[in-house]
Coordinates of C-alpha atoms in Angstrom, one line a residue:
Chain A
M1 CA 38.7 23.6 -14.9
I2 CA 35.8 21.3 -15.6
L3 CA 37.4 18.8 -13.2
Q4 CA 37.2 21.4 -10.5
A5 CA 33.6 22.3 -11.2
L6 CA 32.8 18.6 -11.1
A7 CA 34.6 18.2 -7.8
F8 CA 32.7 21.2 -6.4
Y9 CA 29.3 19.8 -7.3
V10 CA 30.2 16.3 -5.9
F11 CA 31.4 17.8 -2.5
A12 CA 28.6 20.3 -2.3
A13 CA 26.0 17.6 -3.1
I14 CA 27.4 15.3 -0.4
T15 CA 27.6 18.2 2.1
V16 CA 23.9 19.2 1.6
A17 CA 22.7 15.6 1.5
S18 CA 24.6 14.6 4.7
A19 CA 23.4 17.9 6.4
A20 CA 19.8 16.8 5.6
M21 CA 20.5 13.4 7.0
V22 CA 21.8 14.9 10.3
V23 CA 18.4 16.3 10.9
T24 CA 16.2 13.5 9.6
S25 CA 18.0 10.3 10.6
R26 CA 16.4 8.3 13.3
N27 CA 19.5 7.2 15.2
P28 CA 21.4 10.0 16.9
V29 CA 24.7 8.2 16.3
Y30 CA 24.0 8.2 12.6
S31 CA 23.3 12.0 12.9
V32 CA 26.7 12.6 14.4
L33 CA 28.4 10.5 11.7
F34 CA 26.6 12.4 9.0
L35 CA 27.6 15.6 10.7
I36 CA 31.2 14.5 10.5
L37 CA 30.8 13.7 6.8
A38 CA 29.3 17.2 6.3
F39 CA 32.3 18.8 8.1
F40 CA 34.7 16.8 5.9
N41 CA 33.1 17.8 2.7
A42 CA 33.0 21.4 3.8
A43 CA 36.7 21.2 4.3
A44 CA 37.1 19.8 0.8
L45 CA 35.1 22.8 -0.5
F46 CA 37.5 25.1 1.3
L47 CA 40.4 23.3 -0.3
L48 CA 38.8 23.9 -3.7
I49 CA 38.8 27.7 -3.3
G50 CA 42.4 27.5 -2.1
A51 CA 41.8 28.1 1.6
E52 CA 44.0 25.2 2.7
F53 CA 44.7 26.5 6.2
I54 CA 40.9 26.9 7.1
A55 CA 40.3 23.4 5.5
M56 CA 42.9 21.7 7.7
I57 CA 41.8 23.6 10.9
L58 CA 38.2 22.6 10.2
V59 CA 39.2 18.9 10.1
I60 CA 41.5 19.2 13.1
V61 CA 39.1 21.1 15.3
Y62 CA 35.7 20.0 14.3
V63 CA 36.2 16.5 13.0
G64 CA 39.2 15.6 15.1
A65 CA 38.1 17.0 18.5
V66 CA 34.6 18.4 18.7
A67 CA 32.8 15.6 16.8
V68 CA 34.7 12.9 18.6
L69 CA 33.5 14.2 22.0
F70 CA 30.0 14.5 20.5
L71 CA 30.1 10.9 19.3
F72 CA 31.4 9.9 22.7
V73 CA 28.5 11.4 24.5
V74 CA 25.8 10.4 22.0
M75 CA 27.0 6.8 22.0
M76 CA 26.6 6.6 25.8
L77 CA 23.2 8.2 26.0
D78 CA 20.1 6.1 25.7
I79 CA 18.0 8.6 23.8
N80 CA 14.3 8.0 23.3
L81 CA 13.6 9.5 19.9
T82 CA 9.8 9.6 20.2
E83 CA 10.1 11.8 23.3
L84 CA 12.6 14.0 21.5
R85 CA 10.2 14.5 18.6
E86 CA 7.3 15.6 20.8
G87 CA 8.5 19.1 21.2
F88 CA 9.2 19.5 17.4
L89 CA 6.2 21.8 16.6
E90 CA 6.8 23.8 19.7
Y91 CA 10.4 24.7 18.8
F92 CA 9.8 25.0 15.1
P93 CA 9.1 28.8 14.9
V94 CA 12.4 29.5 16.8
G95 CA 14.3 27.2 14.6
A96 CA 12.8 28.7 11.5
L97 CA 13.6 32.2 12.7
I98 CA 17.3 31.4 13.3
G99 CA 17.4 29.7 9.9
A100 CA 15.9 32.7 8.2
V101 CA 18.4 35.1 9.9
L102 CA 21.4 32.9 8.8
F103 CA 20.0 32.7 5.3
A104 CA 19.6 36.5 5.1
E105 CA 23.2 36.9 6.3
L106 CA 24.4 34.5 3.6
L107 CA 22.6 36.5 0.9
L108 CA 24.0 39.7 2.4
G109 CA 27.5 38.3 2.2
V110 CA 27.2 37.1 -1.3
G111 CA 25.8 40.5 -2.4
I112 CA 22.4 39.4 -3.7
I113 CA 20.6 41.8 -1.3
G114 CA 21.8 45.0 0.4
S115 CA 24.6 47.4 -0.7
G116 CA 27.9 46.3 -2.1
S117 CA 29.9 47.4 0.9
T118 CA 28.8 44.4 3.0
T119 CA 29.8 41.7 0.7
V120 CA 32.7 39.3 1.4
A121 CA 34.5 40.6 -1.7
A122 CA 34.4 44.2 -0.4
L123 CA 35.6 43.1 3.1
N124 CA 38.5 41.1 1.5
A125 CA 39.8 44.3 -0.1
H126 CA 40.9 45.5 3.4
G127 CA 43.1 42.5 4.1
P128 CA 46.6 41.7 2.7
H129 CA 47.0 40.7 -0.9
V130 CA 46.3 37.0 -0.6
A131 CA 47.6 35.8 -3.9
A132 CA 51.2 36.9 -3.2
I133 CA 51.6 34.8 0.0
D134 CA 50.3 31.5 1.1
N135 CA 47.1 31.8 3.2
T136 CA 48.6 30.6 6.5
R137 CA 50.9 33.6 6.5
A138 CA 48.0 35.9 5.3
I139 CA 45.7 34.8 8.2
G140 CA 48.6 35.1 10.7
R141 CA 49.4 38.7 9.5
V142 CA 45.8 39.8 9.8
L143 CA 45.0 38.0 13.0
Y144 CA 48.1 39.1 15.0
T145 CA 48.3 42.7 13.8
Q146 CA 45.0 44.2 12.8
Y147 CA 42.8 42.1 15.0
F148 CA 45.3 41.3 17.8
Y149 CA 43.1 42.5 20.7
L150 CA 39.9 41.0 19.3
F151 CA 41.8 37.7 18.9
Q152 CA 43.1 37.8 22.4
V153 CA 39.6 38.7 23.8
A154 CA 38.1 35.8 21.9
G155 CA 40.6 33.5 23.5
L156 CA 39.8 35.0 26.9
V157 CA 36.0 34.4 26.3
L158 CA 36.7 30.7 25.6
L159 CA 38.9 30.5 28.7
V160 CA 36.0 32.0 30.8
A161 CA 33.6 29.5 29.3
M162 CA 35.9 26.6 30.2
I163 CA 36.4 27.8 33.8
G164 CA 32.6 28.2 34.0
A165 CA 32.0 24.6 33.0
I166 CA 34.6 23.4 35.5
V167 CA 33.1 25.5 38.3
L168 CA 29.6 24.2 37.5
T169 CA 30.6 20.6 37.7
L170 CA 33.2 20.6 40.4
R171 CA 32.1 19.4 43.7
S172 CA 34.2 18.6 46.7
R173 CA 33.7 15.0 47.7
P174 CA 34.9 14.0 51.1
G175 CA 36.7 10.7 51.6
V176 CA 38.2 10.4 48.2
R177 CA 41.5 8.6 48.1
R178 CA 43.9 10.2 45.6
Q179 CA 47.2 9.1 44.3
R180 CA 49.9 11.7 44.8
A181 CA 52.8 10.8 42.5
G182 CA 55.1 13.4 44.0
E183 CA 54.7 12.0 47.5
Q184 CA 55.2 8.4 46.3
I185 CA 58.4 9.3 44.5
N186 CA 59.8 11.4 47.4
R187 CA 59.3 8.6 49.9
T188 CA 62.5 7.4 51.4
K189 CA 63.5 4.0 52.7
E190 CA 63.2 5.3 56.3
Q191 CA 59.6 6.4 55.8
A192 CA 58.5 3.3 53.9
I193 CA 59.8 0.4 56.0
S194 CA 60.5 -0.2 59.6
V195 CA 62.7 -3.0 60.7
V196 CA 61.3 -4.7 63.8
K197 CA 63.1 -7.2 65.9
V198 CA 60.4 -9.8 66.7
P199 CA 61.1 -11.7 69.9
T200 CA 60.6 -15.5 69.7
R201 CA 57.1 -16.5 70.7
G202 CA 56.4 -12.8 71.5
G203 CA 54.7 -11.7 68.3
V204 CA 54.7 -8.1 67.1
Chain B
M1 CA 60.0 10.7 -28.5
F2 CA 61.2 11.4 -24.9
A3 CA 59.7 14.9 -25.1
D4 CA 56.4 13.4 -26.3
I5 CA 56.2 11.1 -23.2
H6 CA 57.1 14.0 -21.0
T7 CA 54.3 16.2 -22.4
F8 CA 51.8 13.3 -22.1
F9 CA 52.5 12.8 -18.4
T10 CA 52.5 16.5 -17.5
T11 CA 49.7 17.9 -19.6
N12 CA 47.3 15.2 -20.7
W13 CA 44.8 14.5 -17.9
L14 CA 45.0 10.7 -18.6
G15 CA 48.8 10.9 -18.3
I16 CA 48.6 12.9 -15.0
A17 CA 46.1 10.4 -13.6
I18 CA 48.4 7.5 -14.5
L19 CA 51.3 9.3 -13.0
I20 CA 49.4 10.0 -9.7
L21 CA 48.3 6.3 -9.6
L22 CA 51.9 5.1 -10.1
Q23 CA 53.1 7.5 -7.4
C24 CA 50.5 6.2 -5.0
L25 CA 51.6 2.6 -5.8
A26 CA 55.2 3.5 -5.3
V27 CA 54.4 4.6 -1.7
T28 CA 51.8 2.1 -0.8
V29 CA 53.5 -1.1 -1.9
P30 CA 56.7 -0.6 0.0
L31 CA 54.7 0.6 2.9
L32 CA 52.6 -2.6 3.0
L33 CA 55.8 -4.6 2.7
A34 CA 57.3 -2.6 5.6
V35 CA 54.1 -3.3 7.6
A36 CA 54.4 -7.0 7.0
Y37 CA 58.1 -7.1 8.0
M38 CA 57.5 -4.8 10.9
T39 CA 55.3 -7.5 12.5
Y40 CA 58.1 -10.0 11.9
A41 CA 60.7 -7.6 13.4
D42 CA 58.5 -7.0 16.3
R43 CA 58.2 -10.6 17.1
K44 CA 61.9 -11.2 16.6
I45 CA 62.8 -8.3 19.0
W46 CA 60.3 -9.5 21.7
A47 CA 61.7 -13.0 21.3
S48 CA 65.3 -11.8 21.8
I49 CA 64.2 -9.8 24.9
Q50 CA 62.5 -12.8 26.3
L51 CA 65.3 -15.2 25.3
R52 CA 63.2 -17.1 22.8
R53 CA 63.8 -17.7 19.1
G54 CA 60.7 -16.1 17.6
P55 CA 59.2 -17.1 14.2
N56 CA 61.8 -19.4 12.6
V57 CA 59.8 -22.1 10.8
V58 CA 58.3 -20.6 7.6
G59 CA 61.0 -19.9 5.2
P60 CA 64.7 -19.1 6.0
F61 CA 64.9 -17.5 9.5
G62 CA 61.1 -17.4 9.4
L63 CA 61.2 -14.6 6.9
L64 CA 58.0 -15.8 5.1
Q65 CA 56.0 -15.8 8.4
P66 CA 54.3 -12.4 7.6
M67 CA 53.2 -13.8 4.2
A68 CA 51.8 -16.9 5.8
D69 CA 50.0 -14.9 8.5
G70 CA 48.5 -12.6 5.8
L71 CA 47.3 -15.6 3.7
K72 CA 45.7 -17.1 6.8
L73 CA 43.8 -13.9 7.6
V74 CA 42.6 -13.6 4.0
L75 CA 41.4 -17.2 3.8
K76 CA 39.5 -17.1 7.1
E77 CA 35.8 -16.5 7.3
T78 CA 34.6 -12.9 8.0
I79 CA 32.1 -13.2 10.8
I80 CA 29.6 -10.4 11.4
P81 CA 27.8 -10.8 14.7
S82 CA 24.1 -10.9 14.3
S83 CA 23.5 -8.1 16.8
A84 CA 26.1 -5.9 15.3
N85 CA 25.4 -2.9 13.1
G86 CA 26.3 -4.4 9.8
I87 CA 27.3 -1.3 7.7
L88 CA 29.3 0.5 10.4
F89 CA 30.9 -2.8 11.5
V90 CA 32.4 -3.2 8.0
I91 CA 33.2 0.5 7.5
A92 CA 35.2 0.9 10.7
P93 CA 38.2 -1.2 9.8
M94 CA 38.3 0.5 6.4
I95 CA 38.5 3.9 8.1
A96 CA 41.2 2.7 10.4
F97 CA 43.3 1.4 7.5
M98 CA 42.6 4.2 5.0
T99 CA 43.5 7.0 7.5
A100 CA 46.8 5.2 8.1
L101 CA 47.5 5.2 4.4
V102 CA 46.4 8.6 3.1
A103 CA 48.6 10.4 5.5
W104 CA 51.7 9.2 3.6
A105 CA 50.9 11.5 0.7
V106 CA 52.8 14.4 2.3
V107 CA 55.8 12.6 3.8
P108 CA 59.0 13.6 2.0
F109 CA 61.2 10.6 1.4
D110 CA 64.0 12.5 -0.2
N111 CA 64.6 16.0 -1.5
G112 CA 61.6 16.4 -3.8
W113 CA 60.4 12.8 -3.4
V114 CA 56.9 13.5 -2.1
I115 CA 53.5 12.9 -3.7
A116 CA 51.9 16.2 -2.5
D117 CA 54.3 18.9 -1.5
I118 CA 51.6 21.0 0.1
N119 CA 52.1 24.2 2.2
V120 CA 50.2 22.9 5.2
G121 CA 51.8 19.4 5.3
I122 CA 52.1 19.2 9.1
L123 CA 48.5 20.3 9.6
Y124 CA 47.4 17.7 7.1
L125 CA 49.3 15.0 9.0
F126 CA 47.8 16.2 12.2
A127 CA 44.3 16.3 10.8
I128 CA 44.5 12.8 9.3
S129 CA 46.0 11.3 12.5
S130 CA 43.1 12.8 14.4
L131 CA 40.7 10.9 12.1
G132 CA 42.2 7.5 13.1
V133 CA 40.2 7.5 16.3
Y134 CA 36.9 7.2 14.3
G135 CA 37.7 3.7 13.0
I136 CA 38.2 2.6 16.6
I137 CA 35.2 4.3 18.2
I138 CA 32.8 3.2 15.4
A139 CA 34.1 -0.3 15.6
G140 CA 33.5 -0.3 19.4
W141 CA 29.9 1.0 19.0
A142 CA 28.9 -1.1 16.0
S143 CA 30.1 -4.4 17.5
N144 CA 27.4 -4.1 20.2
S145 CA 29.6 -5.7 22.7
K146 CA 30.6 -4.5 26.2
Y147 CA 34.3 -5.2 25.8
A148 CA 34.5 -3.6 22.4
F149 CA 32.6 -0.5 23.6
L150 CA 34.8 -0.1 26.7
G151 CA 37.9 -0.4 24.5
A152 CA 36.6 2.2 22.1
L153 CA 35.8 4.7 24.9
R154 CA 39.2 4.2 26.4
S155 CA 40.9 4.6 23.1
A156 CA 39.0 7.8 22.1
A157 CA 39.7 9.5 25.4
Q158 CA 43.4 8.5 25.2
M159 CA 43.9 9.6 21.7
V160 CA 42.2 12.9 22.1
S161 CA 44.3 13.6 25.3
Y162 CA 47.6 12.9 23.7
E163 CA 46.9 14.7 20.5
V164 CA 46.9 17.9 22.5
S165 CA 50.6 17.5 23.5
I166 CA 51.5 16.3 20.0
G167 CA 50.0 19.5 18.7
F168 CA 52.2 21.6 20.9
V169 CA 55.2 19.6 19.9
L170 CA 54.4 20.4 16.3
V171 CA 54.0 24.1 17.1
T172 CA 57.5 24.2 18.7
V173 CA 59.0 22.7 15.6
L174 CA 57.1 25.1 13.4
L175 CA 58.4 28.0 15.4
C176 CA 62.0 26.9 14.6
V177 CA 61.3 26.3 10.9
G178 CA 58.9 29.1 10.0
S179 CA 56.9 26.9 7.6
L180 CA 54.3 24.2 7.7
N181 CA 55.8 22.4 4.7
L182 CA 57.4 19.1 5.7
S183 CA 60.2 19.4 3.1
K184 CA 61.1 22.8 4.5
V185 CA 61.1 21.3 8.0
V186 CA 63.7 18.8 6.8
L187 CA 65.7 21.4 4.9
A188 CA 65.9 23.6 8.1
Q189 CA 67.8 20.7 9.8
S190 CA 70.6 20.4 7.3
G191 CA 74.2 19.9 8.4
W192 CA 75.7 17.8 11.2
F193 CA 73.4 15.5 13.3
W194 CA 73.5 17.9 16.2
N195 CA 71.7 20.4 13.9
W196 CA 68.7 18.1 13.8
F197 CA 65.9 19.2 16.1
W198 CA 66.3 16.2 18.5
L199 CA 69.1 18.0 20.4
P200 CA 67.8 21.6 20.7
L201 CA 64.3 20.3 21.3
L202 CA 65.2 17.2 23.3
P203 CA 62.3 17.4 25.9
M204 CA 59.8 17.8 23.0
F205 CA 61.3 14.8 21.2
V206 CA 60.8 12.7 24.3
I207 CA 57.2 14.0 24.7
F208 CA 56.5 13.4 21.1
F209 CA 57.7 9.8 21.2
I210 CA 55.7 8.9 24.3
S211 CA 52.6 10.6 22.9
A212 CA 53.2 8.6 19.7
L213 CA 53.1 5.4 21.8
A214 CA 49.8 6.6 23.2
E215 CA 48.4 7.6 19.8
T216 CA 49.1 4.2 18.3
N217 CA 47.8 2.4 21.4
R218 CA 51.1 0.6 22.0
T219 CA 52.5 -0.6 25.3
P220 CA 52.7 0.9 27.9
F221 CA 49.5 2.6 26.7
D222 CA 47.7 -0.3 25.2
L223 CA 44.7 0.1 27.5
P224 CA 42.1 0.0 24.6
M225 CA 43.0 -3.6 23.9
S226 CA 44.4 -4.8 27.2
E227 CA 43.8 -8.5 26.9
A228 CA 43.6 -9.1 30.6
E229 CA 40.6 -6.9 31.1
L230 CA 38.9 -6.4 27.7
V231 CA 39.6 -9.6 25.8
A232 CA 40.9 -7.7 22.7
G233 CA 39.3 -4.3 23.3
F234 CA 37.7 -2.6 20.3
H235 CA 38.4 -5.4 17.8
T236 CA 37.1 -8.2 20.0
E237 CA 34.3 -9.1 17.6
Y238 CA 36.4 -8.8 14.4
S239 CA 37.7 -11.8 12.5
A240 CA 39.7 -12.6 9.4
M241 CA 40.4 -9.6 7.1
T242 CA 38.3 -7.1 9.0
F243 CA 40.7 -7.7 11.9
G244 CA 43.5 -7.8 9.5
L245 CA 42.8 -4.2 8.4
F246 CA 42.9 -3.0 12.0
F247 CA 46.1 -4.8 12.5
L248 CA 47.7 -3.4 9.3
G249 CA 46.3 0.1 10.1
E250 CA 47.9 0.0 13.6
Y251 CA 51.3 -0.9 12.2
A252 CA 51.0 1.6 9.3
N253 CA 50.2 4.2 11.9
M254 CA 53.2 3.3 13.9
I255 CA 55.5 3.6 10.9
L256 CA 53.8 6.9 10.0
L257 CA 54.5 8.4 13.5
S258 CA 58.1 7.1 13.3
A259 CA 58.4 8.8 9.9
L260 CA 57.0 12.0 11.4
G261 CA 59.5 11.7 14.2
A262 CA 62.3 11.3 11.7
V263 CA 61.1 14.3 9.7
L264 CA 60.6 16.6 12.7
F265 CA 63.5 15.6 14.9
L266 CA 66.0 13.4 13.1
G267 CA 66.6 15.4 10.0
G268 CA 64.5 13.4 7.5
W269 CA 66.6 12.4 4.5
H270 CA 69.9 14.1 5.7
S271 CA 72.9 12.1 6.5
P272 CA 74.3 12.4 10.0
I273 CA 77.7 13.7 8.8
P274 CA 77.5 16.1 5.8
Y275 CA 80.6 14.7 4.1
A276 CA 81.4 11.8 1.7
P277 CA 81.0 8.9 2.0
F278 CA 77.9 9.5 4.1
T279 CA 76.4 12.0 1.6
L280 CA 76.8 9.4 -1.2
V281 CA 74.2 7.2 0.4
P282 CA 70.7 8.1 -1.1
G283 CA 68.6 10.2 1.3
V284 CA 65.7 7.7 1.2
I285 CA 68.0 5.1 2.8
W286 CA 68.9 7.4 5.7
F287 CA 65.2 8.2 6.1
A288 CA 64.4 4.5 6.2
L289 CA 67.2 3.8 8.7
K290 CA 65.8 6.6 11.0
I291 CA 62.3 5.2 10.8
A292 CA 63.7 1.7 11.6
F293 CA 65.5 3.1 14.6
L294 CA 62.4 4.7 16.0
L295 CA 60.4 1.5 15.3
F296 CA 63.0 -0.5 17.1
I297 CA 62.4 1.7 20.2
F298 CA 58.6 1.0 19.8
S299 CA 59.2 -2.7 19.9
W300 CA 61.8 -2.3 22.7
T301 CA 59.3 -0.5 25.0
K302 CA 56.6 -3.1 24.2
G303 CA 59.0 -5.9 25.2
T304 CA 60.1 -4.1 28.4
L305 CA 57.4 -2.0 30.1
P306 CA 54.3 -3.0 31.9
R307 CA 50.9 -1.4 31.2
Y308 CA 49.9 1.9 32.7
R309 CA 46.8 2.2 34.9
Y310 CA 44.1 4.3 33.2
D311 CA 44.0 7.2 35.7
Q312 CA 47.8 7.3 35.6
L313 CA 47.7 7.5 31.8
M314 CA 45.3 10.5 31.9
R315 CA 47.3 12.2 34.6
L316 CA 50.5 11.9 32.5
G317 CA 48.7 13.3 29.4
W318 CA 46.9 16.2 31.0
K319 CA 48.9 17.1 34.1
V320 CA 52.4 16.4 33.0
F321 CA 52.8 16.6 29.2
L322 CA 50.3 19.4 28.6
P323 CA 51.9 22.0 31.0
V324 CA 55.4 21.0 30.0
S325 CA 54.8 21.2 26.3
L326 CA 52.9 24.5 26.7
A327 CA 55.7 26.0 28.7
W328 CA 58.2 24.8 26.2
V329 CA 56.3 26.5 23.3
V330 CA 56.5 29.8 25.2
L331 CA 60.1 29.3 26.1
T332 CA 61.1 28.4 22.5
A333 CA 59.2 31.4 21.1
A334 CA 60.9 33.7 23.7
V335 CA 64.4 32.3 22.9
L336 CA 63.8 32.6 19.2
Q337 CA 62.5 36.1 19.5
F338 CA 65.1 37.6 21.9
G339 CA 68.0 35.5 20.6
G340 CA 67.4 36.7 17.1
W341 CA 67.1 33.2 15.7
L342 CA 63.6 33.7 14.3
P343 CA 63.4 32.1 10.9
K344 CA 63.2 34.6 8.0
P345 CA 59.8 34.4 6.1

């Protein structure tokens, strides 16, 4: 038990410290790397409370896919940090407001403020009994029965976002030479070569 | 006396720690030996394909060649370029090597022979294998060199693309098994060798193997280190043991993906024929033989095929493998559901 508490404090401390470094570090590449460290330790925290499925999905989706693309983009950008910091005071109130809202939601979830019915524990009571089955199965049962339509709609929203991004960036460029693998494979000998009988001293 | 030892190793925290350490060593040491001799086998196989002899000077049949190579790498000087980012430059090969090693914690070598028999074993493997790209991309950026950076970008794009199809392959296998535990995946394939998933899921096995080639940056997908264009790709600036770690990590990753292929499609520790004398052979030997078979195909392709062009590589990943594997997931789910073969929870 004491080992678990120790592990919790280590992971939590690293999460908070690296989250702070994301905001304060001067090099954007370092920021992304610290963000990855924060994700990773958050996954470890999920593991500690026994949410193994969420932990793995966090690593696969955020660390393995999202952060890679982030890093990809940030490494190729030549960001001028002094320019970036100029707008800091201008945006500070908005940022502080969003932070305050998130913090209030967190307190509401834990149950420090507000009534007892909004807490995470109270919401958990509606779900299946988690202790009896492993949590991959538990999440699957809730997601594909109780929240089936919401789940599908969430997928649809993501699809629309993806199509939107493609529509915004797609432009038709004339004169682009594309490789069509199907045509290449279906080409026959008759289409590809023509045998010409060249007369002597006549040329083609 | 014996009971005392048993209670020490199962209840005392020191005993548990020692036991875990021993288990780690029991996996890591054979793995590193396998990596060393995989390089030897690779070179011998390519040599046979090209009608050469391969390494044959150090030791009998050149068997000590990997040891000599390792010693050479250890004794060389580690050079850190002056314009490189020192910390990240050193961390990158460590990440590449570590991710290749930690994934082995969930691989079942025999019935019950696994360090961590966790419920989400497949997801763990998938998560760890998606981390391998960081070693490469950080190396490319920290080297502060054009070749290394281009190699890293190519590698990142390639690994992210092919992970998608590997993910769908894993989903089809999970549908047939009904569990994310790797031991249960193997147990679901018991019986004759046509009960293993390679036959019912043959297209997925092919897609898995080709994606594994791309994940490990092997020929025909070795664009990230194509020596004709990028010198040595992301590890251009690395020397001595920092390079050695990349090299070991690459081979450990290859063996890992072969092990995953053996677990998912070739029945893990099961013998091909479920009768004596085949069942008398320990399961771990069957498992090793299956890994060796897949590794041989890895070397074979490297000795045979030319390199893909980069746009063709991307086309294959996104326009061929992704739709095919997605369709196969839907098809498998439909067949299992309407054929009544859905695994019981």
